[in-house]
């Protein structure tokens, strides 16, 4: 089954395609305090809620959003035209790992929230974003973390290894190794997680009911129900998620 179709089905009820609340996202946007003319790059922009809200708040910024999903790119372009039609935003449907700006160190804010797999993990993501960020800039990433040691059955169920994610502390320290200081973190609550996961179950079941003749119905339901079991049995207590706000070029912040 096409992965982007699956993602579109399971996230059709979501505003954000990650376990973060809109209230916390707005708090982040306020803290960033972008200057007029700031250049923003978001890798894996998803439905684009972050970059659209940034443009609503900081009218003089320019922004580029990258995503490989044709469904997401279509939705974010529609949001652009309906919510901030005058904003200087552009969106590219492509693999974020293949995007290279014309000039390195050219963005005042570089973000990749919840898609570090694009660059092979948290460390690779920070390394890639660092090279695209100006000497005085923000680097914002969203990343899972282990609340406690995961059981082997859980790892097998979700198809990851223990080393794929670090602890909350380790995620911060990886930034420090890159010369980045974590100046803030926004940590998803249990309610944030339950909403994110639960909306996927709801979306899949209602979609399947409305599209009973679709050849992918059984695949969607099987995968979502297996994920639901893994979340309720292990993930709810084991896996956390946070947005990490790093500062490049602060006091002592050189790589």
Tab-separated table of C-alpha atoms in Angstrom, residues 88-200:
chain	number	residue	atom	x	y	z
A	88	UNK	CA	5.827	34.680	0.940
A	89	UNK	CA	5.671	30.909	1.253
A	90	UNK	CA	6.619	28.175	-1.180
A	91	UNK	CA	6.097	24.425	-0.904
A	92	UNK	CA	8.042	21.679	-2.622
A	93	UNK	CA	6.927	18.071	-3.036
A	94	UNK	CA	10.195	16.184	-2.668
A	95	UNK	CA	12.348	14.069	-0.378
A	96	UNK	CA	13.556	16.398	2.358
A	97	UNK	CA	16.904	14.611	2.525
A	98	UNK	CA	17.606	15.699	-1.052
A	99	UNK	CA	16.840	19.365	-0.494
A	100	UNK	CA	19.850	21.671	-0.575
A	101	UNK	CA	19.508	25.451	-0.423
A	102	UNK	CA	21.376	27.559	-2.945
A	103	UNK	CA	23.447	28.901	-0.063
A	104	UNK	CA	24.302	27.031	3.131
A	105	UNK	CA	23.751	28.757	6.480
A	106	UNK	CA	20.959	30.838	4.963
A	107	UNK	CA	17.911	30.201	7.199
A	108	UNK	CA	17.078	31.928	10.484
A	109	UNK	CA	14.839	29.056	11.561
A	110	UNK	CA	15.215	25.471	10.393
A	111	UNK	CA	12.746	22.860	11.613
A	112	UNK	CA	12.074	19.164	11.235
A	113	UNK	CA	9.348	18.185	13.665
A	114	UNK	CA	8.770	14.463	13.921
A	115	UNK	CA	10.542	13.113	10.843
A	116	UNK	CA	14.157	12.530	11.859
A	117	UNK	CA	14.072	9.224	9.957
A	118	UNK	CA	14.610	11.351	6.846
A	119	UNK	CA	18.197	11.924	7.963
A	120	UNK	CA	18.753	8.594	9.693
A	121	UNK	CA	17.828	9.738	13.196
A	122	UNK	CA	18.141	12.612	15.644
A	123	UNK	CA	21.898	13.056	15.272
A	124	UNK	CA	21.777	13.078	11.474
A	125	UNK	CA	18.887	15.545	11.534
A	126	UNK	CA	20.721	18.043	13.712
A	127	UNK	CA	23.805	17.727	11.537
A	128	UNK	CA	21.794	18.431	8.367
A	129	UNK	CA	19.817	21.324	9.832
A	130	UNK	CA	22.929	22.876	11.365
A	131	UNK	CA	24.498	23.284	7.925
A	132	UNK	CA	21.439	25.142	6.600
A	133	UNK	CA	21.015	27.488	9.584
A	134	UNK	CA	22.603	30.939	9.812
A	135	UNK	CA	25.261	31.537	12.483
A	136	UNK	CA	22.595	33.112	14.742
A	137	UNK	CA	19.476	31.000	14.339
A	138	UNK	CA	16.909	28.589	15.720
A	139	UNK	CA	16.937	24.848	15.066
A	140	UNK	CA	13.708	23.121	16.088
A	141	UNK	CA	13.209	19.360	16.017
A	142	UNK	CA	10.537	16.977	17.259
A	143	UNK	CA	11.767	13.611	18.469
A	144	UNK	CA	10.584	10.570	20.457
A	145	UNK	CA	12.411	9.581	23.626
A	146	UNK	CA	12.378	6.584	25.953
A	147	UNK	CA	10.656	7.161	29.268
A	148	UNK	CA	12.115	3.869	30.473
A	149	UNK	CA	13.752	0.828	28.941
A	150	UNK	CA	11.448	-0.652	26.273
A	151	UNK	CA	10.473	-4.306	26.325
A	152	UNK	CA	11.677	-6.476	23.475
A	153	UNK	CA	8.109	-7.331	22.470
A	154	UNK	CA	7.312	-3.649	22.098
A	155	UNK	CA	10.370	-2.985	19.950
A	156	UNK	CA	9.442	-5.891	17.713
A	157	UNK	CA	5.828	-4.732	17.470
A	158	UNK	CA	6.701	-1.224	16.281
A	159	UNK	CA	9.729	-2.210	14.211
A	160	UNK	CA	12.444	-0.172	15.942
A	161	UNK	CA	15.555	-0.891	17.993
A	162	UNK	CA	16.516	0.481	21.397
A	163	UNK	CA	19.226	2.615	19.794
A	164	UNK	CA	16.817	4.310	17.369
A	165	UNK	CA	15.797	6.752	20.116
A	166	UNK	CA	17.531	8.232	23.139
A	167	UNK	CA	16.276	9.458	26.470
A	168	UNK	CA	15.016	13.013	26.892
A	169	UNK	CA	18.405	13.936	28.366
A	170	UNK	CA	20.302	12.239	25.550
A	171	UNK	CA	18.288	14.100	22.907
A	172	UNK	CA	19.406	17.380	24.475
A	173	UNK	CA	23.023	16.233	24.753
A	174	UNK	CA	23.194	15.319	21.064
A	175	UNK	CA	22.451	18.963	20.342
A	176	UNK	CA	25.253	20.060	22.637
A	177	UNK	CA	27.653	17.798	20.746
A	178	UNK	CA	26.765	19.839	17.645
A	179	UNK	CA	27.428	23.135	19.404
A	180	UNK	CA	23.725	23.738	19.985
A	181	UNK	CA	22.221	24.726	23.297
A	182	UNK	CA	18.697	23.557	24.107
A	183	UNK	CA	16.943	26.684	25.335
A	184	UNK	CA	13.479	25.146	25.673
A	185	UNK	CA	11.603	21.881	25.314
A	186	UNK	CA	7.901	21.242	24.840
A	187	UNK	CA	6.991	17.784	26.121
A	188	UNK	CA	3.831	15.993	25.040
A	189	UNK	CA	1.456	15.086	27.846
A	190	UNK	CA	-0.399	11.813	28.171
A	191	UNK	CA	-3.496	13.572	26.891
A	192	UNK	CA	-1.568	14.851	23.849
A	193	UNK	CA	-0.450	11.282	23.094
A	194	UNK	CA	-3.899	9.778	23.613
A	195	UNK	CA	-5.453	12.306	21.263
A	196	UNK	CA	-2.805	11.732	18.597
A	197	UNK	CA	-3.126	7.957	18.726
A	198	UNK	CA	-6.884	7.850	19.235
A	199	UNK	CA	-7.633	10.062	16.248
A	200	UNK	CA	-5.769	7.573	14.065
